[in-house]
Amino acid sequence: MLVLLTNDDGIHAPGLNTLARQMQSFGEIIVVAPDREQSASSHSLTLTRPLRIMEFGDSRYAVDGTPTDAVMVAVHGILKNRRKPDLLISGINHGANMGDDVSYSGTVAAAIEGSIIGIPSMAVSLINPEAGDFVPAARVVRKIARWVVQNGLPQFSFLNINMPYIGNKSFKGIKVTRLGRRIYNDVVVEKVDPRGKNYYWIAGDPEWVDVEGSDYAAVSRGMVSISPLKVDMTDSKLHEKLKDMKLKI
């Protein structure tokens, strides 16, 4: 069993390292992750410069690129003379990746890339982790990973898993969910640097819409949320409607 671990928080992130330790008994573990934080990098690839790798020993590698770069380099570079990984896990992310956030998430994008390549893939996030305590979440990931290995996932589909931080308490179960809705009251903060040039910070206070059956509803009730997602973003209902569109060009 060969398991590829990655993330968007960087090679030294506590969530990734805790997961790597918890997965040691699962099989051979290889960690290939960005060399620094790449949050909100989405599914971007680096195409305008070469990518460099730093090896830390114990099958741990840092790539000076995005999470998607890390997956590409791992599968088509570092592991090119070996078999494809049996499982890819991206995380454990420091913070939620629910609802509309998945379109921005580097954590989720790494799982998307894995599913495109044909590797059963999972993206995992822990909401508001305190004191770096990722152990309970990592144990849950290991259980879900075993189910995925035994049952498989369709190619181009993957799991997006979110967990609330529970401290010394127990999770209140697992819920299979759909993506929720997060409304951002986006704010662009304008400032001036010492040379008189304007620069901007993107900020904003998010608000969740509490819809039954959503990822947010599950984690807000202390449950582990598992959202099955797929790469194909075709709107099937709208596709059927547009098939009858009589438009002359």
Short mmCIF file of C-alpha atoms in Angstrom, two decimals:
data_model
loop_
_atom_site.label_atom_id
_atom_site.label_comp_id
_atom_site.label_asym_id
_atom_site.label_seq_id
_atom_site.Cartn_x
_atom_site.Cartn_y
_atom_site.Cartn_z
CA MET A 1 0.00 0.00 0.00
CA LEU A 2 1.51 3.30 -1.14
CA VAL A 3 -0.08 6.48 0.23
CA LEU A 4 0.73 9.98 -1.02
CA LEU A 5 0.18 12.83 1.45
CA THR A 6 0.13 16.49 0.50
CA ASN A 7 -1.48 19.77 1.60
CA ASP A 8 -1.62 23.51 0.95
CA ASP A 9 -0.26 24.63 4.35
CA GLY A 10 3.28 23.56 3.58
CA ILE A 11 5.66 20.70 4.34
CA HIS A 12 6.13 21.68 8.00
CA ALA A 13 2.42 22.08 8.86
CA PRO A 14 1.34 20.26 12.05
CA GLY A 15 -1.77 18.83 10.38
CA LEU A 16 0.25 17.14 7.66
CA ASN A 17 2.90 15.82 10.02
CA THR A 18 0.36 14.46 12.50
CA LEU A 19 -1.45 12.68 9.68
CA ALA A 20 1.81 11.20 8.42
CA ARG A 21 2.54 9.74 11.86
CA GLN A 22 -0.95 8.31 12.24
CA MET A 23 -0.84 6.72 8.77
CA GLN A 24 2.50 4.92 9.30
CA SER A 25 0.79 1.61 10.11
CA PHE A 26 -1.35 1.92 6.98
CA GLY A 27 1.47 1.25 4.52
CA GLU A 28 4.32 3.08 2.84
CA ILE A 29 3.90 6.83 3.22
CA ILE A 30 5.40 9.46 0.94
CA VAL A 31 4.90 13.15 1.70
CA VAL A 32 5.20 15.65 -1.15
CA ALA A 33 3.94 19.12 -0.26
CA PRO A 34 4.56 22.80 -1.03
CA ASP A 35 7.62 24.31 0.61
CA ARG A 36 5.49 27.11 2.07
CA GLU A 37 1.84 27.99 2.65
CA GLN A 38 -0.22 27.95 -0.54
CA SER A 39 -3.71 28.49 0.87
CA ALA A 40 -6.36 29.59 -1.66
CA SER A 41 -4.10 28.65 -4.58
CA SER A 42 -6.91 26.55 -6.04
CA HIS A 43 -6.01 24.22 -8.95
CA SER A 44 -3.18 26.34 -10.31
CA LEU A 45 -0.08 24.93 -12.01
CA THR A 46 3.33 26.58 -12.31
CA LEU A 47 4.16 26.75 -16.02
CA THR A 48 6.48 29.77 -16.34
CA ARG A 49 9.48 28.54 -14.33
CA PRO A 50 11.06 25.24 -13.27
CA LEU A 51 10.01 23.56 -10.05
CA ARG A 52 12.65 22.60 -7.50
CA ILE A 53 12.51 19.87 -4.87
CA MET A 54 14.07 19.71 -1.41
CA GLU A 55 14.33 16.28 0.23
CA PHE A 56 14.04 16.05 4.01
CA GLY A 57 14.58 12.29 4.36
CA ASP A 58 12.06 9.64 5.41
CA SER A 59 10.26 10.03 2.05
CA ARG A 60 9.45 13.70 2.65
CA TYR A 61 9.81 16.22 -0.18
CA ALA A 62 9.05 19.92 -0.50
CA VAL A 63 8.18 21.45 -3.89
CA ASP A 64 8.48 25.19 -4.50
CA GLY A 65 5.05 25.36 -6.09
CA THR A 66 1.34 24.84 -5.54
CA PRO A 67 -0.43 21.77 -4.13
CA THR A 68 -1.30 20.69 -7.67
CA ASP A 69 2.36 21.08 -8.62
CA ALA A 70 3.26 18.86 -5.66
CA VAL A 71 0.92 16.09 -6.83
CA MET A 72 2.18 16.31 -10.41
CA VAL A 73 5.84 16.21 -9.31
CA ALA A 74 5.16 13.33 -6.92
CA VAL A 75 3.36 11.08 -9.41
CA HIS A 76 5.16 11.97 -12.64
CA GLY A 77 8.56 12.80 -11.17
CA ILE A 78 9.52 11.31 -7.81
CA LEU A 79 7.45 8.14 -8.34
CA LYS A 80 7.79 7.88 -12.12
CA ASN A 81 9.63 4.56 -11.94
CA ARG A 82 7.21 3.11 -9.41
CA ARG A 83 3.54 2.29 -9.37
CA LYS A 84 0.93 4.96 -8.91
CA PRO A 85 -0.08 5.62 -5.27
CA ASP A 86 -3.01 3.57 -4.00
CA LEU A 87 -4.41 6.55 -2.11
CA LEU A 88 -3.92 10.32 -1.95
CA ILE A 89 -4.82 12.37 1.11
CA SER A 90 -4.58 16.16 1.09
CA GLY A 91 -4.48 17.70 4.56
CA ILE A 92 -5.10 17.89 7.36
CA ASN A 93 -5.86 21.52 6.48
CA HIS A 94 -5.73 24.19 9.17
CA GLY A 95 -9.30 25.47 8.80
CA ALA A 96 -12.51 24.64 6.95
CA ASN A 97 -12.95 23.87 3.27
CA MET A 98 -16.71 23.80 2.93
CA GLY A 99 -19.33 25.12 0.56
CA ASP A 100 -18.12 27.71 -1.93
CA ASP A 101 -14.63 27.58 -0.39
CA VAL A 102 -13.80 24.42 -2.32
CA SER A 103 -13.35 26.45 -5.51
CA TYR A 104 -10.52 28.44 -3.85
CA SER A 105 -8.96 25.64 -1.85
CA GLY A 106 -5.50 24.30 -2.61
CA THR A 107 -6.26 21.38 -0.30
CA VAL A 108 -9.26 20.36 -2.37
CA ALA A 109 -7.41 21.01 -5.64
CA ALA A 110 -4.75 18.46 -4.73
CA ALA A 111 -7.49 15.85 -4.28
CA ILE A 112 -9.01 16.91 -7.60
CA GLU A 113 -5.66 16.37 -9.31
CA GLY A 114 -5.32 12.97 -7.70
CA SER A 115 -8.77 11.93 -8.93
CA ILE A 116 -7.95 13.10 -12.46
CA ILE A 117 -4.77 11.00 -12.43
CA GLY A 118 -6.81 8.01 -11.26
CA ILE A 119 -5.84 7.86 -7.58
CA PRO A 120 -8.62 7.49 -4.96
CA SER A 121 -8.34 10.86 -3.23
CA MET A 122 -9.52 12.68 -0.11
CA ALA A 123 -9.26 16.29 1.03
CA VAL A 124 -9.36 16.70 4.81
CA SER A 125 -9.82 19.86 6.89
CA LEU A 126 -10.06 20.57 10.62
CA ILE A 127 -12.01 23.64 11.68
CA ASN A 128 -10.37 25.99 14.19
CA PRO A 129 -7.65 23.63 15.45
CA GLU A 130 -6.22 24.68 18.80
CA ALA A 131 -2.74 23.93 20.12
CA GLY A 132 -2.01 21.85 17.01
CA ASP A 133 -4.12 18.94 18.26
CA PHE A 134 -4.80 17.05 15.04
CA VAL A 135 -4.61 13.53 16.49
CA PRO A 136 -8.38 12.84 16.85
CA ALA A 137 -8.96 14.05 13.30
CA ALA A 138 -6.06 11.98 11.94
CA ARG A 139 -7.48 8.85 13.55
CA VAL A 140 -10.81 9.44 11.82
CA VAL A 141 -8.99 9.98 8.52
CA ARG A 142 -7.28 6.62 8.91
CA LYS A 143 -10.65 4.88 9.34
CA ILE A 144 -12.16 6.62 6.31
CA ALA A 145 -9.04 5.85 4.30
CA ARG A 146 -9.42 2.16 5.04
CA TRP A 147 -13.00 2.27 3.75
CA VAL A 148 -11.87 4.04 0.58
CA VAL A 149 -9.14 1.48 -0.08
CA GLN A 150 -11.56 -1.42 0.44
CA ASN A 151 -14.42 0.05 -1.61
CA GLY A 152 -12.69 2.36 -4.07
CA LEU A 153 -13.94 5.62 -5.58
CA PRO A 154 -15.01 6.36 -9.17
CA GLN A 155 -12.36 8.14 -11.21
CA PHE A 156 -12.96 11.90 -11.30
CA SER A 157 -14.75 11.68 -7.91
CA PHE A 158 -13.22 12.32 -4.49
CA LEU A 159 -14.16 12.95 -0.86
CA ASN A 160 -14.09 16.34 0.84
CA ILE A 161 -13.98 15.81 4.60
CA ASN A 162 -14.45 18.51 7.24
CA MET A 163 -14.26 18.04 11.00
CA PRO A 164 -15.03 20.35 13.90
CA TYR A 165 -12.38 20.81 16.56
CA ILE A 166 -13.73 18.93 19.58
CA GLY A 167 -10.85 18.99 22.08
CA ASN A 168 -11.24 16.09 24.52
CA LYS A 169 -14.80 15.31 23.42
CA SER A 170 -15.92 12.72 20.87
CA PHE A 171 -17.28 13.38 17.41
CA LYS A 172 -21.06 12.97 17.29
CA GLY A 173 -20.92 10.73 14.26
CA ILE A 174 -20.31 10.92 10.53
CA LYS A 175 -22.69 12.58 8.08
CA VAL A 176 -22.63 12.29 4.29
CA THR A 177 -23.36 15.82 3.11
CA ARG A 178 -23.64 18.15 0.17
CA LEU A 179 -21.78 21.44 -0.17
CA GLY A 180 -23.26 24.28 1.83
CA ARG A 181 -23.34 27.97 1.06
CA ARG A 182 -20.99 30.54 2.49
CA ILE A 183 -21.69 34.22 1.96
CA TYR A 184 -18.68 36.54 2.06
CA ASN A 185 -19.07 40.19 2.92
CA ASP A 186 -15.92 40.84 0.93
CA VAL A 187 -13.79 43.81 1.79
CA VAL A 188 -10.74 45.07 -0.08
CA VAL A 189 -8.58 47.08 2.31
CA GLU A 190 -6.49 49.73 0.59
CA LYS A 191 -3.24 50.94 2.17
CA VAL A 192 -0.22 52.99 1.12
CA ASP A 193 3.37 51.75 1.35
CA PRO A 194 6.35 53.95 2.41
CA ARG A 195 6.95 54.88 -1.23
CA GLY A 196 3.43 56.19 -1.66
CA LYS A 197 2.19 53.24 -3.70
CA ASN A 198 -1.23 51.75 -3.04
CA TYR A 199 -1.57 48.09 -2.08
CA TYR A 200 -4.55 45.94 -1.12
CA TRP A 201 -5.56 43.21 1.29
CA ILE A 202 -8.57 41.01 0.51
CA ALA A 203 -10.58 40.44 3.68
CA GLY A 204 -14.16 39.86 4.75
CA ASP A 205 -16.37 38.24 7.36
CA PRO A 206 -18.03 35.03 6.13
CA GLU A 207 -21.56 34.00 7.02
CA TRP A 208 -22.82 30.45 6.67
CA VAL A 209 -26.29 29.52 5.47
CA ASP A 210 -27.44 26.70 7.76
CA VAL A 211 -29.11 24.27 5.34
CA GLU A 212 -30.03 20.79 6.55
CA GLY A 213 -27.87 18.13 4.91
CA SER A 214 -25.00 20.52 4.20
CA ASP A 215 -21.39 20.23 5.32
CA TYR A 216 -21.76 23.28 7.54
CA ALA A 217 -24.86 21.87 9.24
CA ALA A 218 -23.00 18.66 10.07
CA VAL A 219 -19.86 20.21 11.55
CA SER A 220 -21.85 22.82 13.48
CA ARG A 221 -23.49 19.87 15.24
CA GLY A 222 -20.17 18.25 16.10
CA MET A 223 -20.21 15.70 13.28
CA VAL A 224 -17.64 14.70 10.67
CA SER A 225 -18.82 15.83 7.23
CA ILE A 226 -18.05 13.72 4.16
CA SER A 227 -19.04 15.38 0.87
CA PRO A 228 -18.62 13.24 -2.26
CA LEU A 229 -17.56 15.59 -5.06
CA LYS A 230 -16.65 15.19 -8.72
CA VAL A 231 -14.50 17.01 -11.23
CA ASP A 232 -17.24 17.25 -13.88
CA MET A 233 -19.00 20.56 -13.17
CA THR A 234 -21.61 20.17 -15.91
CA ASP A 235 -25.04 21.43 -14.84
CA SER A 236 -27.15 18.53 -16.14
CA LYS A 237 -30.50 20.28 -15.68
CA LEU A 238 -29.37 23.41 -17.47
CA HIS A 239 -27.76 21.26 -20.15
CA GLU A 240 -31.14 19.68 -20.90
CA LYS A 241 -32.80 23.08 -21.03
CA LEU A 242 -30.18 24.52 -23.36
CA LYS A 243 -30.50 21.59 -25.77
CA ASP A 244 -33.83 23.08 -26.87
CA MET A 245 -32.43 26.57 -27.22
CA LYS A 246 -33.24 27.95 -30.65
CA LEU A 247 -30.51 30.48 -31.23
CA LYS A 248 -29.41 31.57 -34.66
CA ILE A 249 -25.85 32.74 -35.24
#
